[in-house]
Amino acid sequence: MSDTEPTILATSGGLIRGARTEVAFGPMLNYALELSGAARPSLLYVGTAMGDESASGLRMIEAGRVEGITVDLLKLFPMPNVDDLVGWVLAHDVVWVGGGSVANLLALWRLHGLDHAFEHAWHHGVVLAGVSAGSLCWHYGGTTDSFTPQLSPITNGLGLLPYSNGVHYDSEPRRRPLFRQLIAEGRLPDGYATEDGTGLVFKGTRLLEAVSEVSGKQAYQVARHDDTTIEEPLPTRLLSVTHARR
């Protein structure tokens, strides 16, 4: 926890297909590790949004082994896998939250006090990061398919970042128009959106930069203007490939 400034990396990316494993750390996830400032960062994987399915956790552990990174798991099913959730989060340099149901994730985190645990860790230098639901959760809200196949607004995120968040902005056709509509109507605050493979780095609540692990992909700022929205592409830096740490 050498970087004491609160840091969040909110993404629509992070994992890629591995050469010898089902998944591997992409440049985005490796960048989350670099943001911690630790020489040998430790990673905590949180799979609440997919019900803590065992396969996802094992894939992350295997991907970490290839990178020379120890991956630990935080699980809530069938009960928390540690007695001290706050201490377990603080014992790591980076938290990576996987995708799935952000609505279920938020409900369970609040039930077990993880909302406060993550806020505490954020203020103490643990990098909070994740993809899709793991991006939405840190914000005020955004669009989600947690309730029905048709997208719905969600407005009860943790609010560490007081913005709306649009994920999968280029790959799911309904995401972009609904996100802009909800901001135009005032149901979501102004915010930021990421195409697949891009991410947003925040220091405190200030956007530091937009980054991408895929050439040509883009992130955006979306703001209400009268009864419509203004969408502006952000300068998006292409990340270099980070090699395994062995």
XYZ file of C-alpha atoms in Angstrom:
246
model
C 0.000 0.000 0.000
C 2.764 2.435 -0.942
C 0.494 4.699 -2.975
C -1.570 6.463 -0.314
C -3.628 8.635 -2.672
C -7.087 7.110 -3.196
C -6.990 5.382 -6.586
C -9.674 3.698 -8.703
C -9.301 2.077 -12.132
C -12.785 1.593 -13.597
C -12.746 -0.508 -16.764
C -14.462 -2.423 -19.506
C -11.410 -4.665 -19.864
C -8.604 -6.320 -17.951
C -8.514 -10.005 -18.874
C -7.406 -11.532 -22.170
C -7.097 -15.077 -23.514
C -3.951 -16.743 -22.227
C -1.376 -18.664 -24.219
C -1.430 -21.609 -21.798
C -4.311 -20.578 -19.566
C -7.986 -19.835 -20.182
C -7.499 -16.206 -19.169
C -4.473 -13.996 -18.609
C -3.828 -10.574 -17.168
C -4.183 -7.977 -19.895
C -2.326 -4.654 -19.922
C -5.247 -3.058 -18.048
C -5.074 -5.403 -15.072
C -1.297 -5.160 -15.036
C -1.665 -1.378 -14.992
C -3.853 -1.667 -11.888
C -0.994 -3.546 -10.236
C 1.495 -0.865 -11.327
C -0.718 1.878 -9.885
C -0.237 0.362 -6.426
C 3.447 1.301 -6.498
C 4.348 -2.019 -4.859
C 7.394 -3.933 -6.132
C 5.552 -7.251 -5.822
C 1.884 -6.291 -5.534
C -0.698 -8.592 -4.004
C -4.095 -8.941 -5.667
C -7.473 -9.668 -4.082
C -10.094 -10.978 -6.512
C -13.750 -10.352 -5.637
C -16.263 -12.439 -7.603
C -19.467 -11.493 -5.758
C -21.202 -10.342 -8.957
C -21.120 -13.926 -10.304
C -21.999 -15.583 -7.009
C -18.369 -16.389 -6.157
C -18.320 -19.155 -8.754
C -15.284 -21.338 -8.141
C -14.162 -21.469 -11.775
C -13.633 -17.707 -12.009
C -11.537 -17.655 -8.870
C -9.402 -20.555 -10.052
C -8.874 -18.901 -13.433
C -7.678 -15.735 -11.707
C -5.310 -17.675 -9.437
C -3.852 -19.485 -12.456
C -3.491 -16.252 -14.435
C -1.725 -14.698 -11.455
C 0.697 -17.630 -11.232
C 1.771 -17.004 -14.842
C 2.385 -13.332 -13.982
C 4.237 -14.154 -10.771
C 1.435 -12.569 -8.738
C -0.296 -14.158 -5.754
C -4.059 -13.884 -6.154
C -6.231 -14.282 -3.073
C -10.019 -14.529 -3.048
C -12.662 -12.657 -1.107
C -15.815 -14.789 -1.025
C -19.209 -14.261 0.577
C -20.784 -17.624 -0.343
C -21.841 -19.583 1.632
C -20.358 -17.233 4.224
C -17.400 -14.823 4.259
C -14.186 -16.787 3.814
C -12.333 -14.737 6.472
C -13.284 -13.425 9.904
C -11.864 -9.926 9.379
C -13.042 -8.572 6.019
C -11.531 -5.129 6.575
C -8.160 -6.607 7.496
C -8.277 -8.989 4.520
C -8.881 -6.135 2.080
C -6.179 -3.964 3.686
C -3.675 -6.818 3.435
C -3.619 -6.400 -0.369
C -2.315 -3.764 -2.733
C -5.028 -4.091 -5.383
C -8.664 -5.216 -5.372
C -10.026 -6.508 -8.695
C -13.829 -6.891 -8.879
C -15.220 -9.123 -11.621
C -18.304 -8.549 -13.745
C -21.836 -9.879 -13.362
C -24.790 -8.514 -11.395
C -23.923 -5.148 -9.886
C -27.304 -5.030 -8.100
C -26.659 -8.300 -6.276
C -23.065 -7.284 -5.590
C -24.100 -4.026 -3.911
C -26.779 -5.686 -1.797
C -24.407 -8.354 -0.484
C -21.550 -5.938 0.100
C -23.799 -3.755 2.224
C -25.183 -6.752 4.082
C -21.661 -7.801 5.099
C -20.224 -4.303 5.585
C -17.913 -4.490 2.581
C -19.072 -1.066 1.396
C -17.362 0.461 4.433
C -14.394 -1.904 4.136
C -13.690 -0.818 0.567
C -14.083 2.867 1.379
C -11.637 2.451 4.262
C -9.175 0.618 2.007
C -9.529 3.283 -0.709
C -8.531 6.001 1.760
C -5.567 3.884 2.899
C -3.999 3.383 -0.532
C -5.459 0.094 -1.763
C -6.130 0.428 -5.505
C -9.771 -0.397 -6.244
C -10.326 -1.734 -9.757
C -12.575 -3.938 -11.811
C -14.538 -4.579 -14.961
C -18.216 -3.974 -15.812
C -20.048 -4.470 -12.490
C -16.602 -4.019 -10.949
C -16.474 -0.585 -12.584
C -20.058 0.526 -11.955
C -19.909 -0.292 -8.256
C -17.510 2.534 -7.341
C -19.720 5.194 -8.993
C -23.093 6.797 -8.274
C -24.703 4.527 -10.871
C -25.137 3.658 -14.515
C -26.905 1.138 -16.707
C -27.240 -2.532 -15.831
C -28.798 -5.798 -16.976
C -29.000 -6.998 -13.355
C -32.816 -6.929 -13.378
C -33.928 -7.922 -16.890
C -32.275 -8.535 -20.280
C -33.405 -4.997 -21.119
C -31.120 -2.471 -19.487
C -32.219 -0.504 -16.438
C -30.741 2.375 -14.458
C -29.001 1.690 -11.181
C -28.458 4.609 -8.821
C -27.272 3.107 -5.527
C -23.588 2.539 -6.243
C -21.045 3.068 -3.496
C -20.604 6.650 -4.677
C -16.865 6.871 -4.011
C -16.876 8.505 -7.432
C -19.847 10.919 -7.700
C -20.333 10.291 -11.412
C -22.358 7.985 -13.604
C -20.481 5.184 -15.359
C -21.216 3.664 -18.753
C -19.606 0.285 -19.460
C -19.416 -1.761 -22.689
C -20.178 1.439 -24.551
C -19.432 0.037 -27.995
C -20.321 -3.654 -27.721
C -23.884 -3.605 -26.318
C -26.090 -1.427 -28.558
C -28.537 -0.239 -25.883
C -25.900 0.934 -23.420
C -24.938 4.180 -25.122
C -28.397 5.622 -25.923
C -29.838 4.700 -22.519
C -26.837 6.140 -20.678
C -27.202 9.425 -22.546
C -30.982 9.447 -22.050
C -30.706 8.948 -18.288
C -28.188 11.783 -17.995
C -30.325 14.069 -20.182
C -33.334 13.356 -17.935
C -31.340 14.033 -14.780
C -31.786 10.480 -13.507
C -28.032 10.006 -13.598
C -25.386 12.672 -12.961
C -22.785 13.607 -15.553
C -20.237 10.876 -15.993
C -17.813 8.830 -18.028
C -18.090 5.851 -20.367
C -15.676 3.170 -21.551
C -15.593 1.122 -24.711
C -14.466 -2.485 -24.267
C -10.761 -2.567 -23.529
C -10.612 0.928 -22.025
C -10.470 2.237 -18.483
C -10.553 5.387 -16.360
C -7.991 6.219 -13.688
C -9.177 8.391 -10.813
C -7.007 9.917 -8.100
C -9.407 10.799 -5.345
C -12.460 11.883 -7.338
C -10.379 13.551 -10.076
C -10.086 11.841 -13.455
C -6.358 11.430 -14.065
C -6.432 9.746 -17.480
C -8.218 7.366 -19.812
C -6.278 4.299 -20.957
C -6.801 1.442 -23.395
C -5.361 -2.026 -23.920
C -6.818 -2.147 -27.471
C -5.651 0.161 -30.222
C -8.339 2.538 -31.481
C -10.675 2.153 -28.504
C -12.030 5.235 -26.748
C -13.380 6.572 -23.464
C -15.825 9.476 -23.164
C -17.105 12.203 -20.905
C -20.895 12.607 -21.044
C -22.591 15.683 -19.582
C -26.126 17.038 -19.498
C -26.788 20.129 -21.583
C -30.332 21.552 -21.516
C -32.514 18.510 -22.291
C -29.832 16.534 -24.106
C -26.211 15.470 -23.562
C -22.799 16.436 -24.840
C -20.498 13.485 -25.397
C -16.805 14.236 -25.749
C -14.084 11.662 -26.496
C -11.289 11.708 -23.946
C -7.591 11.495 -24.850
C -7.068 7.760 -24.384
C -3.523 6.456 -23.879
C -2.642 3.038 -25.287
C -1.056 0.876 -22.602
C 2.099 -1.061 -23.365
C 2.240 -4.805 -22.784
C 3.563 -5.611 -19.319
C 5.466 -8.880 -19.119
C 5.254 -11.454 -16.361
C 7.138 -10.513 -13.193
C 9.058 -13.745 -12.828
